[in-house]
Short mmCIF file of C-alpha atoms in Angstrom, two decimals:
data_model
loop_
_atom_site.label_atom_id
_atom_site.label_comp_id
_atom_site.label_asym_id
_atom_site.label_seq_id
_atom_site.Cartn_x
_atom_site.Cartn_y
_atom_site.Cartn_z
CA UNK A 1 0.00 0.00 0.00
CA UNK A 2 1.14 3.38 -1.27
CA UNK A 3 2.44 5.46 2.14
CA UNK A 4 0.33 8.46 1.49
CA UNK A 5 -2.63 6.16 2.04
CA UNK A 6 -0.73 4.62 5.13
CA UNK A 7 -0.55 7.59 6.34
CA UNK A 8 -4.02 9.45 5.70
CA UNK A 9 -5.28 5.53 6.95
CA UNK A 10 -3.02 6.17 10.21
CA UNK A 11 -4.63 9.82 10.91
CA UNK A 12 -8.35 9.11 9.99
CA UNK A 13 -7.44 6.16 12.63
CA UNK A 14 -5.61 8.22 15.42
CA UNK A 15 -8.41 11.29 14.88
CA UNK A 16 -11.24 8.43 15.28
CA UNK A 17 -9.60 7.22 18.43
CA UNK A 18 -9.28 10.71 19.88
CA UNK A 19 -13.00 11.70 19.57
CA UNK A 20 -14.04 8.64 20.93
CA UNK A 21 -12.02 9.39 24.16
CA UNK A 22 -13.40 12.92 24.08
CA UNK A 23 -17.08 12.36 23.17
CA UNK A 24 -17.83 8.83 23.17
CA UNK A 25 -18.47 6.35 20.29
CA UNK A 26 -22.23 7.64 19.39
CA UNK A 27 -21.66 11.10 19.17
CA UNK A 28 -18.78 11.07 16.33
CA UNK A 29 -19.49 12.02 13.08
CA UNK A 30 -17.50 11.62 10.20
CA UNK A 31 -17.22 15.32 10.05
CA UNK A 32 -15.87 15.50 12.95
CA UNK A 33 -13.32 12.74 12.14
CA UNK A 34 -12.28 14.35 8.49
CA UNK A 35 -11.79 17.76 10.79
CA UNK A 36 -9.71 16.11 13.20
CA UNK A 37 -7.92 13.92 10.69
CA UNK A 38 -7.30 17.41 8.61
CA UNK A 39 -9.09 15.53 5.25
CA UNK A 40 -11.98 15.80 3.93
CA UNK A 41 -15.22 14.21 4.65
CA UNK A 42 -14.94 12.51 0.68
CA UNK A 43 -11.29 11.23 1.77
CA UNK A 44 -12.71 9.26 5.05
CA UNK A 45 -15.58 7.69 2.83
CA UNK A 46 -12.98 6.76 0.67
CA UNK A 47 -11.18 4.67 2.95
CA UNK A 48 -14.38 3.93 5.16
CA UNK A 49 -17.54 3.03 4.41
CA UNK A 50 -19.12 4.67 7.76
CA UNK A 51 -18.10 5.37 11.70
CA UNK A 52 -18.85 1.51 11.99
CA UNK A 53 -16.56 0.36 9.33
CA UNK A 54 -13.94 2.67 10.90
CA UNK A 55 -14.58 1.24 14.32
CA UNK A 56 -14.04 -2.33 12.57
CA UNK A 57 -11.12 -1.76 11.00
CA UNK A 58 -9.46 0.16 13.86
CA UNK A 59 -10.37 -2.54 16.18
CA UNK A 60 -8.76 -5.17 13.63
CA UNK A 61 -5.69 -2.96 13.02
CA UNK A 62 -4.99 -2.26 16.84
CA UNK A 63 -5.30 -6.18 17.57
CA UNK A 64 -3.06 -7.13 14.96
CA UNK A 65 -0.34 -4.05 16.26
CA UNK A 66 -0.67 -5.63 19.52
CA UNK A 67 -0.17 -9.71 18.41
CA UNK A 68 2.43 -9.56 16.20
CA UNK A 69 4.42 -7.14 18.61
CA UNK A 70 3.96 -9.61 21.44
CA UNK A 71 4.42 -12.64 19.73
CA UNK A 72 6.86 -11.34 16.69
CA UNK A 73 7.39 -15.22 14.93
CA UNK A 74 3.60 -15.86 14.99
CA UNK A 75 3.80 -18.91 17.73
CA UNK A 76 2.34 -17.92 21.09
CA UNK A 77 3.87 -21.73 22.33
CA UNK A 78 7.31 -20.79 21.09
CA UNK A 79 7.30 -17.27 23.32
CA UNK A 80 7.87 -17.96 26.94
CA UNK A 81 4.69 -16.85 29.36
CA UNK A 82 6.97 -14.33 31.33
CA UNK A 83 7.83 -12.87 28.03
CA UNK A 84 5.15 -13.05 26.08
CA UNK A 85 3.17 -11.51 29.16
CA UNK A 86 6.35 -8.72 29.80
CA UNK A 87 5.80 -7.38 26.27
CA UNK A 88 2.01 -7.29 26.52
CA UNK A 89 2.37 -4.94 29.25
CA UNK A 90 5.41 -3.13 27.53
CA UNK A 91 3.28 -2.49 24.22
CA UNK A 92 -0.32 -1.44 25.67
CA UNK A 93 2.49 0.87 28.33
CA UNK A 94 3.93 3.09 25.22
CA UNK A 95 0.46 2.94 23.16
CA UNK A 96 -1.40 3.74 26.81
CA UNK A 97 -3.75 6.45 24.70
CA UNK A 98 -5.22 3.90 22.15
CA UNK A 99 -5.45 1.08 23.94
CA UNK A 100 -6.86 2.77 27.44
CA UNK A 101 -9.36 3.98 25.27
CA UNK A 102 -10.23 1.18 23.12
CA UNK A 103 -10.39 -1.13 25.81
CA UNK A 104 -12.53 0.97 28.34
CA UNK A 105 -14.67 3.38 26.43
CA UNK A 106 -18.37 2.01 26.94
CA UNK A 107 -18.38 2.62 23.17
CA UNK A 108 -16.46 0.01 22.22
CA UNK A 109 -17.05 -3.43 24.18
CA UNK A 110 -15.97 -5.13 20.54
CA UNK A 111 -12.50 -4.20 21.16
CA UNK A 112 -12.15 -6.11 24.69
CA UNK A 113 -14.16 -8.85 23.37
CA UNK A 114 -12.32 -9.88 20.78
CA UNK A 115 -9.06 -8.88 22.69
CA UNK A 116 -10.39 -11.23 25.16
CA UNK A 117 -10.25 -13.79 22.26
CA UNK A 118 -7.04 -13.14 20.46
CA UNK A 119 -5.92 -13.97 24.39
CA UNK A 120 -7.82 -16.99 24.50
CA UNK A 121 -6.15 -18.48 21.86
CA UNK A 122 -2.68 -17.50 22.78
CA UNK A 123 -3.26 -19.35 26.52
CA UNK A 124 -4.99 -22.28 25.01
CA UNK A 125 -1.61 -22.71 22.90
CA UNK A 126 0.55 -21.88 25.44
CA UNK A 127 -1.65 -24.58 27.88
CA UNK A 128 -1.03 -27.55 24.55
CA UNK A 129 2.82 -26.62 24.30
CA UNK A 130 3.19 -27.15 28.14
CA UNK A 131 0.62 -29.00 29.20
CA UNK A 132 -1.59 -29.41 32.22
CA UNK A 133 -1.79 -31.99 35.08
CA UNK A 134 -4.63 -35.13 34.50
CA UNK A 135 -7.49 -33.47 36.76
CA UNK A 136 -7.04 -29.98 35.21
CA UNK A 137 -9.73 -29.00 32.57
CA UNK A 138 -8.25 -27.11 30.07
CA UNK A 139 -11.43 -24.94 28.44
CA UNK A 140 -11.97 -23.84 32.57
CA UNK A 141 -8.14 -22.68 32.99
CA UNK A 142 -8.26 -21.22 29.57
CA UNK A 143 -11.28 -19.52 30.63
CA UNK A 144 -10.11 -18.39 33.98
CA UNK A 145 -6.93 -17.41 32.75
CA UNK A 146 -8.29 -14.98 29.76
CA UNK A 147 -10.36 -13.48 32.59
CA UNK A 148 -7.73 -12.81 34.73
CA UNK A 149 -5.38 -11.64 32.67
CA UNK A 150 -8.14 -9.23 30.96
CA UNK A 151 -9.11 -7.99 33.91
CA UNK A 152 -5.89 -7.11 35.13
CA UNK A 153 -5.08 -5.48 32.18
CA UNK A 154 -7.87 -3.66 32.13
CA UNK A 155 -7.63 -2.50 36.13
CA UNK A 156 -3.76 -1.75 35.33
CA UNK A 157 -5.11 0.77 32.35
CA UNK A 158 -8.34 2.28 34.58
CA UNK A 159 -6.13 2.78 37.17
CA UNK A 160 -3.07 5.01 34.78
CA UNK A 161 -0.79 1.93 35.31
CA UNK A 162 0.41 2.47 38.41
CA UNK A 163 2.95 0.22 38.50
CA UNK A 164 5.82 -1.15 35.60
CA UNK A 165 5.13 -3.65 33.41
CA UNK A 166 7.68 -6.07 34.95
CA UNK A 167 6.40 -5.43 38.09
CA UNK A 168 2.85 -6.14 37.09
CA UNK A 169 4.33 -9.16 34.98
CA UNK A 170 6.14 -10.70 38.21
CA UNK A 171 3.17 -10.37 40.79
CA UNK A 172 0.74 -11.89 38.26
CA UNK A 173 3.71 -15.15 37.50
CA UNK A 174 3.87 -14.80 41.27
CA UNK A 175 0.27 -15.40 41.48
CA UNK A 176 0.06 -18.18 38.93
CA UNK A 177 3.17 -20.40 40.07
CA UNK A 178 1.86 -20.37 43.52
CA UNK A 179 -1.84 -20.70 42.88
CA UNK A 180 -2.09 -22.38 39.83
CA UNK A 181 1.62 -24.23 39.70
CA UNK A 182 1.20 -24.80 35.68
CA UNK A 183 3.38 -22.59 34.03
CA UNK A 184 6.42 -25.22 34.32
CA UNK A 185 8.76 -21.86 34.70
CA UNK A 186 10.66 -20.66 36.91
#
């Protein structure tokens, strides 16, 4: 793709994300966006079909920033836990504006959804490559863990991070070795 277009995709994107901090999903326009984005209203439509195509394809984009710079080969199983959870917190840190907002505007309860299930996935890999002892279900851990981990996240955001992501990455290992003894880590 041609970088101007990168780039007017990128601003239509970030403007979209601002307003919805300021005003709230419903109450964008695509005025408002082609203001904010300095194009015009023609150049949004062009890329977008309407505020809810936008919203799709932000939510898709964001996602797919956040994977592949958490798990850069593609294999969740190949990326330690500890790692894989150190650069989680490491990304949504330094992209704290989109993220905070995606994640817990009332807006937008797609975006945690399906983050919820892009996390799914990743444990329910990460519980195959290392397995789980004989009386452990593994759709209930995956479960509990994409919970947890979401809402901690999420708290960690709400709350302006108020502690590092390594900190927040060795209390919740902390919390898992001793509670849940499954990671196989040390």
């Amino acid at each position: 793709m041609d970088r101007r277009i990168l780039k007017t995709r990128q601003a239509i994107m970030e403007a979209f994300i601002g307003l919805i901090e300021e005003r709230g999903f419903e109450k964008i326009t695509i005025h408002a966006i082609a203001d904010r984005a300095n194009v015009n209203r023609g150049t949004v439509y062009l890329h977008f079909t309407d505020k809810y195509d936008l919203l799709e394809q932000c939510i898709e984009t964001y996602l797919q920033l956040l994977y592949e710079s958490c798990i850069p080969d593609g294999e969740p199983g190949k990326v330690p836990s500890k790692a894989l959870l150190l650069r989680t917190f490491e990304f949504l840190e330094h992209h704290a504006l989109v993220y905070s907002t995606l994640m817990t505007s009332k807006g937008v309860p797609a975006f945690r959804k399906r983050m919820m299930a892009m996390m799914e996935i990743s444990i329910e890999e990460h519980i195959k490559s290392n397995g789980i002892g004989p009386s452990m279900n593994r759709e209930i851990l995956t479960q509990f863990l994409t919970i947890a981990v979401a809402g901690l996240v999420e708290w960690w955001i709400i709350k302006s991070m108020p502690y590092t992501p390594s900190e927040m990455v060795d209390q919740l290992m902390m919390i898992l070795e001793h509670n849940l003894n499954l990671l196989g880590e040390p």
